[in-house]
Amino acid sequence: MKAAVLEDIKKLVVKQVSDPCCGEGDVIVKVEACSVCGADIRTYNFGHRNIILPHILGHEIAGMIVEKGKNVNNFRIGDRVNIYPAIACNECDWCRRGMQVRCDNTIQIGDDTPGGFAEYIKIPAKAVNNGSLITIPEGLSYELAAVTEPLGCVLNGQELCNVKMGDVVLVIGAGPIGCMHVILAKARGARTVILADINQKRLELAEEIGADCYINSSETVLSDKMLEYTRGKKADVVIVACNSQKAIQDSLELLDWGGETINLCRIAQRRFNNTD
Ligand SMILES: [Zn+2]
Ligand SMILES: [Zn+2]
């Protein structure tokens, strides 16, 4: 099969590799769509401490089952599926408490096993048994199904910080994750959703998603502009969806009493400790 193999940092090569081999409990999926995660770009640029190159990245995957082992009974050839890439151990303390998302021993499809930037991907038996294959409803395209994984992160975040009817929500970062947060916050009944970014182009692209107010924080002071728009009301929830220490500082400054903030960013511990 053909695959996009990351052979070295910043060296991605489309080449012929051997087809995945289907064990008795495994499933082979023909990849129809695999979206590019920020983590993929980071690994492409800087490598990843747990990924040994060469490696096939890609963990936001949707496709069709084309082969299955003889022990797989709950799926059929031809099923359209989305793949949940994190395989929890079901044995650690977090898993036993029902929080598999925090599992200490997660195996990640696309990091620990070959990923979806290929024609076919093997879903190991452990993932099949763990509920990693989710049937796609009729009418949902593979492309949209592939972004279920980041949308799941967004949904989890908003459930944790309880975005609700009447809230003022500030989202910092107008990339795909920030945009999904805006759409979801509106759907959950937030009264005012403000989207801020330092990149004007991203803000313009995000216009169609229906935030109430867009702020370019490279041209104006975010807190001034936001409080002017809300007439002094700070945010009930601030969501940081960009890798910026300044955004984390702003998130704390703009949070109202009893408010909650979540960070969907990766800041080096050293830099985070310097946050006042
Ligand atoms: Zn991802
Ligand atoms: Zn676990």
mmCIF file of N, CA and C in Angstrom, residues 115-248:
data_model
loop_
_atom_site.group_PDB
_atom_site.id
_atom_site.type_symbol
_atom_site.label_atom_id
_atom_site.label_comp_id
_atom_site.label_asym_id
_atom_site.label_seq_id
_atom_site.Cartn_x
_atom_site.Cartn_y
_atom_site.Cartn_z
ATOM 1 N N GLY A 115 -0.225 4.891 11.876
ATOM 2 C CA GLY A 115 -1.429 5.711 11.832
ATOM 3 C C GLY A 115 -2.147 5.714 10.494
ATOM 4 N N GLY A 116 -2.964 6.743 10.319
ATOM 5 C CA GLY A 116 -3.931 6.772 9.223
ATOM 6 C C GLY A 116 -3.495 7.482 7.955
ATOM 7 N N PHE A 117 -2.271 8.003 7.897
ATOM 8 C CA PHE A 117 -1.829 8.616 6.634
ATOM 9 C C PHE A 117 -1.328 7.512 5.709
ATOM 10 N N ALA A 118 -2.239 6.605 5.402
ATOM 11 C CA ALA A 118 -1.921 5.426 4.599
ATOM 12 C C ALA A 118 -3.215 4.922 3.974
ATOM 13 N N GLU A 119 -3.085 4.023 3.006
ATOM 14 C CA GLU A 119 -4.306 3.506 2.373
ATOM 15 C C GLU A 119 -5.096 2.603 3.323
ATOM 16 N N TYR A 120 -4.371 1.859 4.149
ATOM 17 C CA TYR A 120 -5.029 0.939 5.083
ATOM 18 C C TYR A 120 -4.412 1.078 6.469
ATOM 19 N N ILE A 121 -5.213 0.771 7.473
ATOM 20 C CA ILE A 121 -4.690 0.786 8.839
ATOM 21 C C ILE A 121 -5.213 -0.440 9.576
ATOM 22 N N LYS A 122 -4.344 -1.017 10.392
ATOM 23 C CA LYS A 122 -4.788 -2.140 11.227
ATOM 24 C C LYS A 122 -5.281 -1.598 12.562
ATOM 25 N N ILE A 123 -6.492 -2.005 12.938
ATOM 26 C CA ILE A 123 -6.996 -1.677 14.271
ATOM 27 C C ILE A 123 -6.781 -2.929 15.117
ATOM 28 N N PRO A 124 -5.856 -2.855 16.089
ATOM 29 C CA PRO A 124 -5.520 -4.060 16.846
ATOM 30 C C PRO A 124 -6.700 -4.572 17.677
ATOM 31 N N ALA A 125 -6.669 -5.871 17.971
ATOM 32 C CA ALA A 125 -7.769 -6.520 18.707
ATOM 33 C C ALA A 125 -8.126 -5.750 19.971
ATOM 34 N N LYS A 126 -7.110 -5.274 20.673
ATOM 35 C CA LYS A 126 -7.364 -4.581 21.932
ATOM 36 C C LYS A 126 -8.245 -3.341 21.707
ATOM 37 N N ALA A 127 -7.986 -2.635 20.594
ATOM 38 C CA ALA A 127 -8.793 -1.445 20.285
ATOM 39 C C ALA A 127 -10.202 -1.844 19.857
ATOM 40 N N VAL A 128 -10.288 -2.918 19.062
ATOM 41 C CA VAL A 128 -11.612 -3.388 18.605
ATOM 42 C C VAL A 128 -12.469 -3.739 19.822
ATOM 43 N N ASN A 129 -11.859 -4.453 20.780
ATOM 44 C CA ASN A 129 -12.608 -4.878 21.971
ATOM 45 C C ASN A 129 -12.896 -3.724 22.919
ATOM 46 N N ASN A 130 -12.138 -2.653 22.774
ATOM 47 C CA ASN A 130 -12.252 -1.523 23.696
ATOM 48 C C ASN A 130 -13.215 -0.446 23.190
ATOM 49 N N GLY A 131 -13.863 -0.703 22.064
ATOM 50 C CA GLY A 131 -14.842 0.265 21.549
ATOM 51 C C GLY A 131 -14.242 1.347 20.678
ATOM 52 N N SER A 132 -13.055 1.093 20.109
ATOM 53 C CA SER A 132 -12.425 2.130 19.281
ATOM 54 C C SER A 132 -13.088 2.313 17.920
ATOM 55 N N LEU A 133 -13.844 1.309 17.471
ATOM 56 C CA LEU A 133 -14.517 1.437 16.173
ATOM 57 C C LEU A 133 -15.949 1.911 16.407
ATOM 58 N N ILE A 134 -16.270 3.045 15.820
ATOM 59 C CA ILE A 134 -17.605 3.623 16.008
ATOM 60 C C ILE A 134 -18.257 3.744 14.636
ATOM 61 N N THR A 135 -19.414 3.124 14.486
ATOM 62 C CA THR A 135 -20.081 3.142 13.184
ATOM 63 C C THR A 135 -20.545 4.559 12.849
ATOM 64 N N ILE A 136 -20.300 4.968 11.614
ATOM 65 C CA ILE A 136 -20.683 6.319 11.168
ATOM 66 C C ILE A 136 -22.132 6.289 10.698
ATOM 67 N N PRO A 137 -22.955 7.226 11.181
ATOM 68 C CA PRO A 137 -24.344 7.237 10.715
ATOM 69 C C PRO A 137 -24.434 7.569 9.225
ATOM 70 N N GLU A 138 -25.479 7.067 8.603
ATOM 71 C CA GLU A 138 -25.692 7.331 7.181
ATOM 72 C C GLU A 138 -25.807 8.840 6.958
ATOM 73 N N GLY A 139 -25.248 9.319 5.886
ATOM 74 C CA GLY A 139 -25.379 10.742 5.587
ATOM 75 C C GLY A 139 -24.237 11.584 6.130
ATOM 76 N N LEU A 140 -23.418 11.010 7.010
ATOM 77 C CA LEU A 140 -22.260 11.757 7.523
ATOM 78 C C LEU A 140 -21.038 11.389 6.677
ATOM 79 N N SER A 141 -20.385 12.415 6.126
ATOM 80 C CA SER A 141 -19.255 12.143 5.231
ATOM 81 C C SER A 141 -18.049 11.646 6.031
ATOM 82 N N TYR A 142 -17.151 10.959 5.328
ATOM 83 C CA TYR A 142 -15.917 10.503 5.978
ATOM 84 C C TYR A 142 -15.109 11.698 6.491
ATOM 85 N N GLU A 143 -15.106 12.785 5.701
ATOM 86 C CA GLU A 143 -14.302 13.954 6.082
ATOM 87 C C GLU A 143 -14.779 14.522 7.414
ATOM 88 N N LEU A 144 -16.102 14.627 7.574
ATOM 89 C CA LEU A 144 -16.623 15.149 8.841
ATOM 90 C C LEU A 144 -16.433 14.135 9.967
ATOM 91 N N ALA A 145 -16.615 12.859 9.628
ATOM 92 C CA ALA A 145 -16.456 11.824 10.661
ATOM 93 C C ALA A 145 -15.032 11.833 11.219
ATOM 94 N N ALA A 146 -14.060 12.167 10.362
ATOM 95 C CA ALA A 146 -12.661 12.140 10.806
ATOM 96 C C ALA A 146 -12.394 13.163 11.910
ATOM 97 N N VAL A 147 -13.129 14.271 11.907
ATOM 98 C CA VAL A 147 -12.869 15.276 12.947
ATOM 99 C C VAL A 147 -13.680 15.019 14.225
ATOM 100 N N THR A 148 -14.272 13.851 14.328
ATOM 101 C CA THR A 148 -14.970 13.480 15.560
ATOM 102 C C THR A 148 -14.008 13.479 16.749
ATOM 103 N N GLU A 149 -12.771 13.049 16.503
ATOM 104 C CA GLU A 149 -11.812 12.941 17.620
ATOM 105 C C GLU A 149 -11.512 14.311 18.235
ATOM 106 N N PRO A 150 -11.110 15.332 17.432
ATOM 107 C CA PRO A 150 -10.922 16.645 18.068
ATOM 108 C C PRO A 150 -12.221 17.219 18.630
ATOM 109 N N LEU A 151 -13.347 16.955 17.952
ATOM 110 C CA LEU A 151 -14.627 17.447 18.486
ATOM 111 C C LEU A 151 -14.914 16.805 19.847
ATOM 112 N N GLY A 152 -14.516 15.537 19.990
ATOM 113 C CA GLY A 152 -14.683 14.855 21.275
ATOM 114 C C GLY A 152 -13.890 15.550 22.378
ATOM 115 N N CYS A 153 -12.669 16.015 22.034
ATOM 116 C CA CYS A 153 -11.848 16.745 23.020
ATOM 117 C C CYS A 153 -12.548 18.043 23.417
ATOM 118 N N VAL A 154 -13.126 18.708 22.417
ATOM 119 C CA VAL A 154 -13.815 19.975 22.653
ATOM 120 C C VAL A 154 -15.032 19.746 23.561
ATOM 121 N N LEU A 155 -15.796 18.711 23.248
ATOM 122 C CA LEU A 155 -16.999 18.394 24.032
ATOM 123 C C LEU A 155 -16.623 18.047 25.471
ATOM 124 N N ASN A 156 -15.579 17.236 25.612
ATOM 125 C CA ASN A 156 -15.109 16.858 26.947
ATOM 126 C C ASN A 156 -14.721 18.101 27.744
ATOM 127 N N GLY A 157 -14.004 19.025 27.089
ATOM 128 C CA GLY A 157 -13.577 20.261 27.752
ATOM 129 C C GLY A 157 -14.766 21.081 28.231
ATOM 130 N N GLN A 158 -15.780 21.216 27.375
ATOM 131 C CA GLN A 158 -16.927 22.058 27.755
ATOM 132 C C GLN A 158 -17.800 21.377 28.803
ATOM 133 N N GLU A 159 -17.789 20.045 28.833
ATOM 134 C CA GLU A 159 -18.521 19.364 29.904
ATOM 135 C C GLU A 159 -17.798 19.564 31.235
ATOM 136 N N LEU A 160 -16.449 19.524 31.189
ATOM 137 C CA LEU A 160 -15.680 19.705 32.422
ATOM 138 C C LEU A 160 -15.858 21.111 32.989
ATOM 139 N N CYS A 161 -15.877 22.118 32.107
ATOM 140 C CA CYS A 161 -16.005 23.486 32.634
ATOM 141 C C CYS A 161 -17.452 23.963 32.553
ATOM 142 N N ASN A 162 -18.348 23.082 32.182
ATOM 143 C CA ASN A 162 -19.786 23.314 32.288
ATOM 144 C C ASN A 162 -20.260 24.597 31.602
ATOM 145 N N VAL A 163 -19.988 24.718 30.318
ATOM 146 C CA VAL A 163 -20.545 25.847 29.553
ATOM 147 C C VAL A 163 -22.057 25.667 29.504
ATOM 148 N N LYS A 164 -22.794 26.727 29.881
ATOM 149 C CA LYS A 164 -24.251 26.554 29.990
ATOM 150 C C LYS A 164 -25.002 27.799 29.545
ATOM 151 N N MET A 165 -26.317 27.660 29.562
ATOM 152 C CA MET A 165 -27.228 28.725 29.156
ATOM 153 C C MET A 165 -26.876 30.036 29.860
ATOM 154 N N GLY A 166 -26.750 31.104 29.091
ATOM 155 C CA GLY A 166 -26.546 32.422 29.687
ATOM 156 C C GLY A 166 -25.099 32.814 29.932
ATOM 157 N N ASP A 167 -24.165 31.898 29.718
ATOM 158 C CA ASP A 167 -22.753 32.193 30.003
ATOM 159 C C ASP A 167 -22.158 33.198 29.015
ATOM 160 N N VAL A 168 -21.167 33.937 29.517
ATOM 161 C CA VAL A 168 -20.273 34.685 28.634
ATOM 162 C C VAL A 168 -19.022 33.825 28.478
ATOM 163 N N VAL A 169 -18.702 33.479 27.234
ATOM 164 C CA VAL A 169 -17.577 32.575 26.975
ATOM 165 C C VAL A 169 -16.552 33.295 26.099
ATOM 166 N N LEU A 170 -15.305 33.270 26.548
ATOM 167 C CA LEU A 170 -14.214 33.826 25.741
ATOM 168 C C LEU A 170 -13.366 32.668 25.231
ATOM 169 N N VAL A 171 -13.181 32.610 23.908
ATOM 170 C CA VAL A 171 -12.306 31.595 23.310
ATOM 171 C C VAL A 171 -11.091 32.321 22.745
ATOM 172 N N ILE A 172 -9.896 31.937 23.189
ATOM 173 C CA ILE A 172 -8.673 32.563 22.669
ATOM 174 C C ILE A 172 -7.998 31.555 21.743
ATOM 175 N N GLY A 173 -7.913 31.912 20.469
ATOM 176 C CA GLY A 173 -7.347 30.999 19.468
ATOM 177 C C GLY A 173 -8.418 30.616 18.465
ATOM 178 N N ALA A 174 -8.275 31.105 17.216
ATOM 179 C CA ALA A 174 -9.318 30.893 16.202
ATOM 180 C C ALA A 174 -8.936 29.803 15.205
ATOM 181 N N GLY A 175 -8.161 28.826 15.659
ATOM 182 C CA GLY A 175 -7.874 27.664 14.812
ATOM 183 C C GLY A 175 -9.081 26.729 14.821
ATOM 184 N N PRO A 176 -8.936 25.549 14.224
ATOM 185 C CA PRO A 176 -10.070 24.615 14.165
ATOM 186 C C PRO A 176 -10.656 24.281 15.539
ATOM 187 N N ILE A 177 -9.799 24.077 16.547
ATOM 188 C CA ILE A 177 -10.297 23.724 17.880
ATOM 189 C C ILE A 177 -11.072 24.908 18.479
ATOM 190 N N GLY A 178 -10.508 26.108 18.361
ATOM 191 C CA GLY A 178 -11.195 27.298 18.875
ATOM 192 C C GLY A 178 -12.543 27.485 18.194
ATOM 193 N N CYS A 179 -12.572 27.277 16.869
ATOM 194 C CA CYS A 179 -13.834 27.442 16.127
ATOM 195 C C CYS A 179 -14.872 26.415 16.579
ATOM 196 N N MET A 180 -14.433 25.177 16.808
ATOM 197 C CA MET A 180 -15.386 24.164 17.290
ATOM 198 C C MET A 180 -15.922 24.560 18.663
ATOM 199 N N HIS A 181 -15.064 25.158 19.490
ATOM 200 C CA HIS A 181 -15.516 25.611 20.811
ATOM 201 C C HIS A 181 -16.597 26.681 20.688
ATOM 202 N N VAL A 182 -16.415 27.591 19.732
ATOM 203 C CA VAL A 182 -17.412 28.655 19.546
ATOM 204 C C VAL A 182 -18.761 28.043 19.160
ATOM 205 N N ILE A 183 -18.736 27.151 18.174
ATOM 206 C CA ILE A 183 -19.985 26.545 17.688
ATOM 207 C C ILE A 183 -20.672 25.775 18.821
ATOM 208 N N LEU A 184 -19.874 25.010 19.581
ATOM 209 C CA LEU A 184 -20.452 24.199 20.657
ATOM 210 C C LEU A 184 -21.000 25.072 21.786
ATOM 211 N N ALA A 185 -20.257 26.139 22.135
ATOM 212 C CA ALA A 185 -20.719 27.021 23.223
ATOM 213 C C ALA A 185 -22.055 27.657 22.850
ATOM 214 N N LYS A 186 -22.193 28.063 21.581
ATOM 215 C CA LYS A 186 -23.473 28.633 21.128
ATOM 216 C C LYS A 186 -24.570 27.571 21.226
ATOM 217 N N ALA A 187 -24.236 26.351 20.793
ATOM 218 C CA ALA A 187 -25.234 25.272 20.817
ATOM 219 C C ALA A 187 -25.664 24.949 22.250
ATOM 220 N N ARG A 188 -24.763 25.156 23.219
ATOM 221 C CA ARG A 188 -25.101 24.872 24.620
ATOM 222 C C ARG A 188 -25.831 26.031 25.282
ATOM 223 N N GLY A 189 -26.044 27.109 24.534
ATOM 224 C CA GLY A 189 -26.872 28.195 25.053
ATOM 225 C C GLY A 189 -26.116 29.372 25.631
ATOM 226 N N ALA A 190 -24.800 29.441 25.389
ATOM 227 C CA ALA A 190 -24.044 30.597 25.896
ATOM 228 C C ALA A 190 -24.648 31.885 25.335
ATOM 229 N N ARG A 191 -24.707 32.904 26.197
ATOM 230 C CA ARG A 191 -25.331 34.177 25.806
ATOM 231 C C ARG A 191 -24.418 34.938 24.851
ATOM 232 N N THR A 192 -23.141 35.034 25.212
ATOM 233 C CA THR A 192 -22.191 35.797 24.414
ATOM 234 C C THR A 192 -20.927 34.967 24.236
ATOM 235 N N VAL A 193 -20.517 34.787 22.988
ATOM 236 C CA VAL A 193 -19.278 34.047 22.726
ATOM 237 C C VAL A 193 -18.328 34.968 21.966
ATOM 238 N N ILE A 194 -17.157 35.176 22.566
ATOM 239 C CA ILE A 194 -16.169 36.090 21.985
ATOM 240 C C ILE A 194 -14.980 35.267 21.518
ATOM 241 N N LEU A 195 -14.532 35.542 20.300
ATOM 242 C CA LEU A 195 -13.388 34.799 19.756
ATOM 243 C C LEU A 195 -12.232 35.769 19.525
ATOM 244 N N ALA A 196 -11.079 35.462 20.110
ATOM 245 C CA ALA A 196 -9.909 36.333 19.965
ATOM 246 C C ALA A 196 -8.755 35.570 19.332
ATOM 247 N N ASP A 197 -7.979 36.278 18.532
ATOM 248 C CA ASP A 197 -6.773 35.693 17.946
ATOM 249 C C ASP A 197 -5.856 36.850 17.559
ATOM 250 N N ILE A 198 -4.579 36.534 17.347
ATOM 251 C CA ILE A 198 -3.665 37.589 16.888
ATOM 252 C C ILE A 198 -3.561 37.577 15.363
ATOM 253 N N ASN A 199 -4.234 36.612 14.728
ATOM 254 C CA ASN A 199 -4.112 36.431 13.286
ATOM 255 C C ASN A 199 -5.414 36.865 12.597
ATOM 256 N N GLN A 200 -5.358 37.990 11.888
ATOM 257 C CA GLN A 200 -6.554 38.558 11.266
ATOM 258 C C GLN A 200 -7.174 37.595 10.255
ATOM 259 N N LYS A 201 -6.323 36.895 9.516
ATOM 260 C CA LYS A 201 -6.823 35.976 8.487
ATOM 261 C C LYS A 201 -7.677 34.874 9.124
ATOM 262 N N ARG A 202 -7.192 34.349 10.236
ATOM 263 C CA ARG A 202 -7.954 33.302 10.932
ATOM 264 C C ARG A 202 -9.292 33.845 11.422
ATOM 265 N N LEU A 203 -9.276 35.072 11.928
ATOM 266 C CA LEU A 203 -10.528 35.665 12.419
ATOM 267 C C LEU A 203 -11.518 35.830 11.274
ATOM 268 N N GLU A 204 -11.005 36.245 10.108
ATOM 269 C CA GLU A 204 -11.897 36.421 8.953
ATOM 270 C C GLU A 204 -12.466 35.074 8.506
ATOM 271 N N LEU A 205 -11.599 34.052 8.487
ATOM 272 C CA LEU A 205 -12.076 32.711 8.113
ATOM 273 C C LEU A 205 -13.150 32.220 9.086
ATOM 274 N N ALA A 206 -13.023 32.662 10.343
ATOM 275 C CA ALA A 206 -13.941 32.178 11.389
ATOM 276 C C ALA A 206 -15.253 32.950 11.417
ATOM 277 N N GLU A 207 -15.393 33.943 10.540
ATOM 278 C CA GLU A 207 -16.594 34.777 10.602
ATOM 279 C C GLU A 207 -17.880 33.976 10.441
ATOM 280 N N GLU A 208 -17.830 32.963 9.590
ATOM 281 C CA GLU A 208 -19.064 32.219 9.300
ATOM 282 C C GLU A 208 -19.527 31.321 10.450
ATOM 283 N N ILE A 209 -18.685 31.123 11.472
ATOM 284 C CA ILE A 209 -19.110 30.207 12.530
ATOM 285 C C ILE A 209 -19.995 30.876 13.575
ATOM 286 N N GLY A 210 -20.134 32.198 13.500
ATOM 287 C CA GLY A 210 -21.168 32.852 14.298
ATOM 288 C C GLY A 210 -20.811 33.215 15.723
ATOM 289 N N ALA A 211 -19.543 33.594 15.987
ATOM 290 C CA ALA A 211 -19.242 34.187 17.297
ATOM 291 C C ALA A 211 -19.935 35.548 17.357
ATOM 292 N N ASP A 212 -20.173 36.044 18.579
ATOM 293 C CA ASP A 212 -20.852 37.336 18.705
ATOM 294 C C ASP A 212 -19.886 38.490 18.513
ATOM 295 N N CYS A 213 -18.619 38.259 18.829
ATOM 296 C CA CYS A 213 -17.647 39.347 18.761
ATOM 297 C C CYS A 213 -16.281 38.759 18.419
ATOM 298 N N TYR A 214 -15.575 39.403 17.496
ATOM 299 C CA TYR A 214 -14.240 38.942 17.097
ATOM 300 C C TYR A 214 -13.224 40.006 17.505
ATOM 301 N N ILE A 215 -12.162 39.578 18.169
ATOM 302 C CA ILE A 215 -11.166 40.553 18.622
ATOM 303 C C ILE A 215 -9.782 40.154 18.115
ATOM 304 N N ASN A 216 -9.140 41.081 17.411
ATOM 305 C CA ASN A 216 -7.748 40.860 17.018
ATOM 306 C C ASN A 216 -6.867 41.412 18.138
ATOM 307 N N SER A 217 -6.319 40.502 18.940
ATOM 308 C CA SER A 217 -5.598 40.945 20.140
ATOM 309 C C SER A 217 -4.167 41.381 19.841
ATOM 310 N N SER A 218 -3.785 41.388 18.554
ATOM 311 C CA SER A 218 -2.483 41.983 18.234
ATOM 312 C C SER A 218 -2.652 43.470 17.932
ATOM 313 N N GLU A 219 -3.890 43.871 17.646
ATOM 314 C CA GLU A 219 -4.133 45.278 17.293
ATOM 315 C C GLU A 219 -4.748 46.063 18.438
ATOM 316 N N THR A 220 -5.292 45.334 19.417
ATOM 317 C CA THR A 220 -5.998 46.014 20.493
ATOM 318 C C THR A 220 -5.744 45.251 21.792
ATOM 319 N N VAL A 221 -6.004 45.890 22.924
ATOM 320 C CA VAL A 221 -5.823 45.189 24.202
ATOM 321 C C VAL A 221 -7.058 44.316 24.424
ATOM 322 N N LEU A 222 -6.840 43.013 24.517
ATOM 323 C CA LEU A 222 -7.955 42.067 24.580
ATOM 324 C C LEU A 222 -8.939 42.414 25.694
ATOM 325 N N SER A 223 -8.404 42.670 26.895
ATOM 326 C CA SER A 223 -9.307 42.904 28.029
ATOM 327 C C SER A 223 -10.147 44.168 27.807
ATOM 328 N N ASP A 224 -9.526 45.224 27.270
ATOM 329 C CA ASP A 224 -10.275 46.471 27.029
ATOM 330 C C ASP A 224 -11.428 46.218 26.072
ATOM 331 N N LYS A 225 -11.096 45.563 24.966
ATOM 332 C CA LYS A 225 -12.085 45.359 23.900
ATOM 333 C C LYS A 225 -13.214 44.442 24.385
ATOM 334 N N MET A 226 -12.816 43.384 25.102
ATOM 335 C CA MET A 226 -13.839 42.440 25.549
ATOM 336 C C MET A 226 -14.778 43.090 26.563
ATOM 337 N N LEU A 227 -14.206 43.793 27.541
ATOM 338 C CA LEU A 227 -15.043 44.387 28.587
ATOM 339 C C LEU A 227 -15.904 45.525 28.032
ATOM 340 N N GLU A 228 -15.413 46.149 26.963
ATOM 341 C CA GLU A 228 -16.231 47.166 26.288
ATOM 342 C C GLU A 228 -17.455 46.485 25.666
ATOM 343 N N TYR A 229 -17.224 45.333 25.034
ATOM 344 C CA TYR A 229 -18.324 44.628 24.367
ATOM 345 C C TYR A 229 -19.338 44.095 25.376
ATOM 346 N N THR A 230 -18.826 43.569 26.507
ATOM 347 C CA THR A 230 -19.737 42.943 27.483
ATOM 348 C C THR A 230 -20.203 43.944 28.547
ATOM 349 N N ARG A 231 -19.843 45.189 28.380
ATOM 350 C CA ARG A 231 -20.149 46.255 29.355
ATOM 351 C C ARG A 231 -19.653 45.880 30.748
ATOM 352 N N GLY A 232 -18.406 45.428 30.783
ATOM 353 C CA GLY A 232 -17.753 45.195 32.071
ATOM 354 C C GLY A 232 -17.897 43.790 32.627
ATOM 355 N N LYS A 233 -18.720 42.960 31.984
ATOM 356 C CA LYS A 233 -18.902 41.582 32.491
ATOM 357 C C LYS A 233 -17.721 40.714 32.046
ATOM 358 N N LYS A 234 -17.073 40.084 33.028
ATOM 359 C CA LYS A 234 -15.991 39.161 32.683
ATOM 360 C C LYS A 234 -16.581 37.817 32.237
ATOM 361 N N ALA A 235 -15.701 36.907 31.850
ATOM 362 C CA ALA A 235 -16.178 35.645 31.261
ATOM 363 C C ALA A 235 -16.488 34.598 32.334
ATOM 364 N N ASP A 236 -17.563 33.849 32.118
ATOM 365 C CA ASP A 236 -17.867 32.715 32.995
ATOM 366 C C ASP A 236 -16.958 31.538 32.656
ATOM 367 N N VAL A 237 -16.607 31.454 31.383
ATOM 368 C CA VAL A 237 -15.688 30.399 30.952
ATOM 369 C C VAL A 237 -14.697 31.009 29.959
ATOM 370 N N VAL A 238 -13.408 30.740 30.178
ATOM 371 C CA VAL A 238 -12.398 31.128 29.186
ATOM 372 C C VAL A 238 -11.735 29.853 28.683
ATOM 373 N N ILE A 239 -11.680 29.725 27.366
ATOM 374 C CA ILE A 239 -11.079 28.543 26.746
ATOM 375 C C ILE A 239 -9.835 28.994 25.982
ATOM 376 N N VAL A 240 -8.689 28.441 26.357
ATOM 377 C CA VAL A 240 -7.447 28.791 25.659
ATOM 378 C C VAL A 240 -7.153 27.688 24.650
ATOM 379 N N ALA A 241 -7.234 28.040 23.370
ATOM 380 C CA ALA A 241 -7.012 27.055 22.308
ATOM 381 C C ALA A 241 -5.845 27.493 21.432
ATOM 382 N N CYS A 242 -4.764 27.900 22.079
ATOM 383 C CA CYS A 242 -3.552 28.255 21.340
ATOM 384 C C CYS A 242 -2.369 28.105 22.295
ATOM 385 N N ASN A 243 -1.185 27.927 21.726
ATOM 386 C CA ASN A 243 0.000 27.739 22.566
ATOM 387 C C ASN A 243 0.612 29.087 22.903
ATOM 388 N N SER A 244 0.067 29.747 23.906
ATOM 389 C CA SER A 244 0.561 31.080 24.226
ATOM 390 C C SER A 244 0.483 31.323 25.728
ATOM 391 N N GLN A 245 1.606 31.687 26.280
ATOM 392 C CA GLN A 245 1.642 32.005 27.706
ATOM 393 C C GLN A 245 0.807 33.247 27.994
ATOM 394 N N LYS A 246 0.861 34.210 27.054
ATOM 395 C CA LYS A 246 0.087 35.446 27.204
ATOM 396 C C LYS A 246 -1.409 35.121 27.274
ATOM 397 N N ALA A 247 -1.838 34.162 26.441
ATOM 398 C CA ALA A 247 -3.258 33.795 26.437
ATOM 399 C C ALA A 247 -3.665 33.213 27.785
ATOM 400 N N ILE A 248 -2.772 32.447 28.410
ATOM 401 C CA ILE A 248 -3.090 31.875 29.724
ATOM 402 C C ILE A 248 -3.212 32.992 30.757
#
